[in-house]
C-alpha positions as a printed Julia matrix, in Angstrom:
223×3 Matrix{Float64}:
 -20.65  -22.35    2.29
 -19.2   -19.15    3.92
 -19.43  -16.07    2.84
 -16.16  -15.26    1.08
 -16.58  -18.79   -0.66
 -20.1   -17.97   -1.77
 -18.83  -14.14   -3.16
 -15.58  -15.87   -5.29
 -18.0   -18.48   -6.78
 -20.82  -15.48   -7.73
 -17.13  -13.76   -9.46
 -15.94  -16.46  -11.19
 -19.92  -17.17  -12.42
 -20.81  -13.83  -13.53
 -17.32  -13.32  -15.56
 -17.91  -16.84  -17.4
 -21.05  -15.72  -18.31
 -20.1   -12.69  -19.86
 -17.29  -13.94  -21.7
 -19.45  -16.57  -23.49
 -22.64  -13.66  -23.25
 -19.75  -11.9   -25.54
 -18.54  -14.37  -27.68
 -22.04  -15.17  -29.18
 -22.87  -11.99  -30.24
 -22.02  -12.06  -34.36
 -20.38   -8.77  -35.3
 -20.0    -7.2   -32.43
 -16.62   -7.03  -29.89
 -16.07   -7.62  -26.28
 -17.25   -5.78  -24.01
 -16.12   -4.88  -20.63
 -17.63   -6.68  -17.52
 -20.18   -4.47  -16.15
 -20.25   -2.65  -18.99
 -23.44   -0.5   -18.4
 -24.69   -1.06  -21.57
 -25.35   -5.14  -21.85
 -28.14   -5.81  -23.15
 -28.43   -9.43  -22.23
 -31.22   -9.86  -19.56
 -29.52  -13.28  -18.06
 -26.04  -11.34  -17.76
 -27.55   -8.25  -16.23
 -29.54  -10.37  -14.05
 -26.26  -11.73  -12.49
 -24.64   -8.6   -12.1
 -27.61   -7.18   -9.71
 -27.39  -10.54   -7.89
 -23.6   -10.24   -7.57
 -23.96   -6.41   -6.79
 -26.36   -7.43   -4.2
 -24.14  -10.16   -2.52
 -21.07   -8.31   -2.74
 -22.63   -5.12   -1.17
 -24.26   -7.31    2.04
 -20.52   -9.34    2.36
 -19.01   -6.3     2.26
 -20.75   -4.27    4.81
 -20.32   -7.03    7.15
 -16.63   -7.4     6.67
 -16.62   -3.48    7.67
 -19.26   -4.24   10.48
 -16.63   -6.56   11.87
 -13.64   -4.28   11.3
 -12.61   -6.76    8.7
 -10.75   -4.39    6.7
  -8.95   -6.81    4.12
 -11.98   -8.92    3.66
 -13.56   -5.86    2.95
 -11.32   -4.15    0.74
 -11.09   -7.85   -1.27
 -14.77   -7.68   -2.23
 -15.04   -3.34   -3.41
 -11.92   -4.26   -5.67
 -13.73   -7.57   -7.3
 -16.51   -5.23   -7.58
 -14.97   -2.48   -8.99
 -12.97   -4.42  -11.86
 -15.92   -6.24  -12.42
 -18.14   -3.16  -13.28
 -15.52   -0.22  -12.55
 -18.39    2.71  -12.97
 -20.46    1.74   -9.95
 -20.11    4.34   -7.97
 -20.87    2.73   -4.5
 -17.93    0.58   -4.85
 -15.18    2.79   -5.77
 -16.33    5.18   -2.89
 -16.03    1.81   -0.44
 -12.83    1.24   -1.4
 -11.77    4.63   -0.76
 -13.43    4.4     2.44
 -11.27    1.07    3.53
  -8.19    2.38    2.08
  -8.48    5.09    4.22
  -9.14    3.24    7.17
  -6.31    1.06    6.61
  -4.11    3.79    6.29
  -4.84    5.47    9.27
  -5.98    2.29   11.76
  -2.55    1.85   13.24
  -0.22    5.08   13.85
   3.37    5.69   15.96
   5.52    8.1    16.13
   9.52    7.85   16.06
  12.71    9.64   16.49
  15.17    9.41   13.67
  18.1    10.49   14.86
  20.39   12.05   12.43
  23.73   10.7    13.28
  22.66    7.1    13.43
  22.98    4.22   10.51
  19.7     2.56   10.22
  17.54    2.54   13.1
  14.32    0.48   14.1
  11.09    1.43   14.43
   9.03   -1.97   16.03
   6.99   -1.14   13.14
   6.01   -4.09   10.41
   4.09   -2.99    7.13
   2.22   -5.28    5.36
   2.21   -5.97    2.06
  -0.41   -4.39    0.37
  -1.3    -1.78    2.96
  -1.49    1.76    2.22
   1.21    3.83    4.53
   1.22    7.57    5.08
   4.4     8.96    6.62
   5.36   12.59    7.57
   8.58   13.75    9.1
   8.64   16.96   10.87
  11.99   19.04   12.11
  15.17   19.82   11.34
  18.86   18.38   11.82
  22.27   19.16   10.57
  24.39   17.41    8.09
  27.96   17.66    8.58
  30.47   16.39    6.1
  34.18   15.96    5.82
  36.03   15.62    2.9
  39.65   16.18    0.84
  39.73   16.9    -2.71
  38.32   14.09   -4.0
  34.58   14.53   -2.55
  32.26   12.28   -1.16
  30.84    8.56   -2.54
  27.68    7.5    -1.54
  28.18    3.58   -0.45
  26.52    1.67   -2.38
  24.3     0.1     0.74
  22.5     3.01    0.78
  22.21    4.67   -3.0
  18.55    4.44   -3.61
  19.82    4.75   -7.37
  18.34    7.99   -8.09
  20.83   10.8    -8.09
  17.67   13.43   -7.61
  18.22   12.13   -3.84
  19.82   15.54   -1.72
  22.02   14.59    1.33
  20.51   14.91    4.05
  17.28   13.2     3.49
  15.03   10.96    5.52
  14.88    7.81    3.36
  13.65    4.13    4.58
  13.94    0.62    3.92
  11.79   -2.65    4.8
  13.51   -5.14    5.59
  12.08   -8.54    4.48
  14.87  -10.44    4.43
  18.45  -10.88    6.66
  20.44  -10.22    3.61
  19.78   -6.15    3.54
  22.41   -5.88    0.64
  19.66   -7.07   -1.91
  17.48   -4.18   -0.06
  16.76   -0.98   -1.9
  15.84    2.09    0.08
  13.42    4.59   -0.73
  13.15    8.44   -0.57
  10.6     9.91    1.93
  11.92   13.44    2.92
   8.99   15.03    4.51
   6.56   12.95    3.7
   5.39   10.13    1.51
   2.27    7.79    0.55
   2.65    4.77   -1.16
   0.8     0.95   -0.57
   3.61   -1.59    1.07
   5.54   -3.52   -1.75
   5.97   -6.54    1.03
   5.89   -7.09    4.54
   8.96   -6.21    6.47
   9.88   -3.78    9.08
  10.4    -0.68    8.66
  13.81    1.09    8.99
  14.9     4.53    8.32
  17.75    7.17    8.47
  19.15    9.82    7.27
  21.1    10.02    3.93
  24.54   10.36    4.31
  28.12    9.04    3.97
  28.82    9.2     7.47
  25.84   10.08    9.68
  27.89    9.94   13.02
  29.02   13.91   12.59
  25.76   15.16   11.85
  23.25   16.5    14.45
  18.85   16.64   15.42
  16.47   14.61   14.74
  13.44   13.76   13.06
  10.27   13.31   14.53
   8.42   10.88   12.16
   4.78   10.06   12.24
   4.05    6.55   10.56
   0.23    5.77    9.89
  -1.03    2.09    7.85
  -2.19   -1.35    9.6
   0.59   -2.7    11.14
   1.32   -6.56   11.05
   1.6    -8.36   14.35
   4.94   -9.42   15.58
């Protein structure tokens, strides 16, 4: 049995166990998985078995740069006994990793429609993005005003012309796409995997002028 096998069956075990650990006691209500205070020498038995497991699995996904397999196993542990301390700090530990193992840097320019950056997020990852300089946005308009088309309205009228937004595109129909804010920077885990697009927000971007120079840090998928 391999190791990821043999960690899902201790899960699965040690949260069937509990549930009917729970259910027998008269009077008394659930309690929460890992729940520091159970009493029951069978059910705390399995949790320093599982704790055990998981912890050796774990550092061995991170030994071999297995960064999903490890990040699977601190968040079973931590939902199945969310005070342990040593879990919640390894999950901060991957998520970090993961959000700075792959980085590029790109030029948004700012009168271009949506431009490519090679880069593909994956669903799931955490992404860090920061956008440093400055560019100009020029508009043209009679009477009426300007109205933003309705490809690019992220919906959310606290949005300022002008703005570095993105989208990731997951799909050939970008229509059904909605773009996202970012101005000068932005975390946030991946929603899906797609590639990443970006430019600035604006009518018409082919009068405005500069650039942005945009750093984009997560584990990038493989094309």
């Amino acid at each position: 049995m391999s190791p990821r096998y043999l960690f899902t069956a201790v899960v699965l075990l040690v949260v069937s166990i509990a549930s009917i650990a729970s259910a027998q006691r008269p009077g008394r209500g659930a309690r929460p998985t890992g729940d520091s205070s159970v009493s029951d020498p069978e059910l705390l038995g399995l949790h320093k078995e599982f704790v055990s497991k998981a912890e050796k699995l774990a550092a061995e996904y991170e030994r071999k740069k297995n960064l999903d397999g490890a990040r699977e196993v601190y968040e079973s542990m931590t939902r199945l006994i969310p005070e342990y301390e040593a879990a919640q700090l390894g999950l901060k530990r991957i998520l970090n990793a993961q959000s700075t193992q792959d980085r590029k840097v790109v030029e948004v320019q700012a009168n271009r429609d949506w431009q490519d950056t090679q880069i593909i997020l994956v669903k799931g990852n955490p992404v860090h993005i920061e956008a440093k300089g400055t560019w100009f946005v020029v508009n043209e308009t009679d009477a009426n005003g300007l109205v933003i088309p309705k490809e690019i309205d992220p919906k959310n009228n606290k949005i300022k012309l002008g703005t570095l937004i993105g989208m990731i595109v997951s799909q050939p129909d970008v229509s059904k796409l909605k773009p996202f804010p970012i101005g000068t920077g932005t975390d946030f885990i991946a929603p899906e995997t797609g590639r990443l697009v970006l430019r600035m927000f604006d009518v018409d971007p082919r009068d405005n002028k500069g650039s942005m120079s945009v750093l984009v840090q997560s584990t990038f998928g493989r094309p």
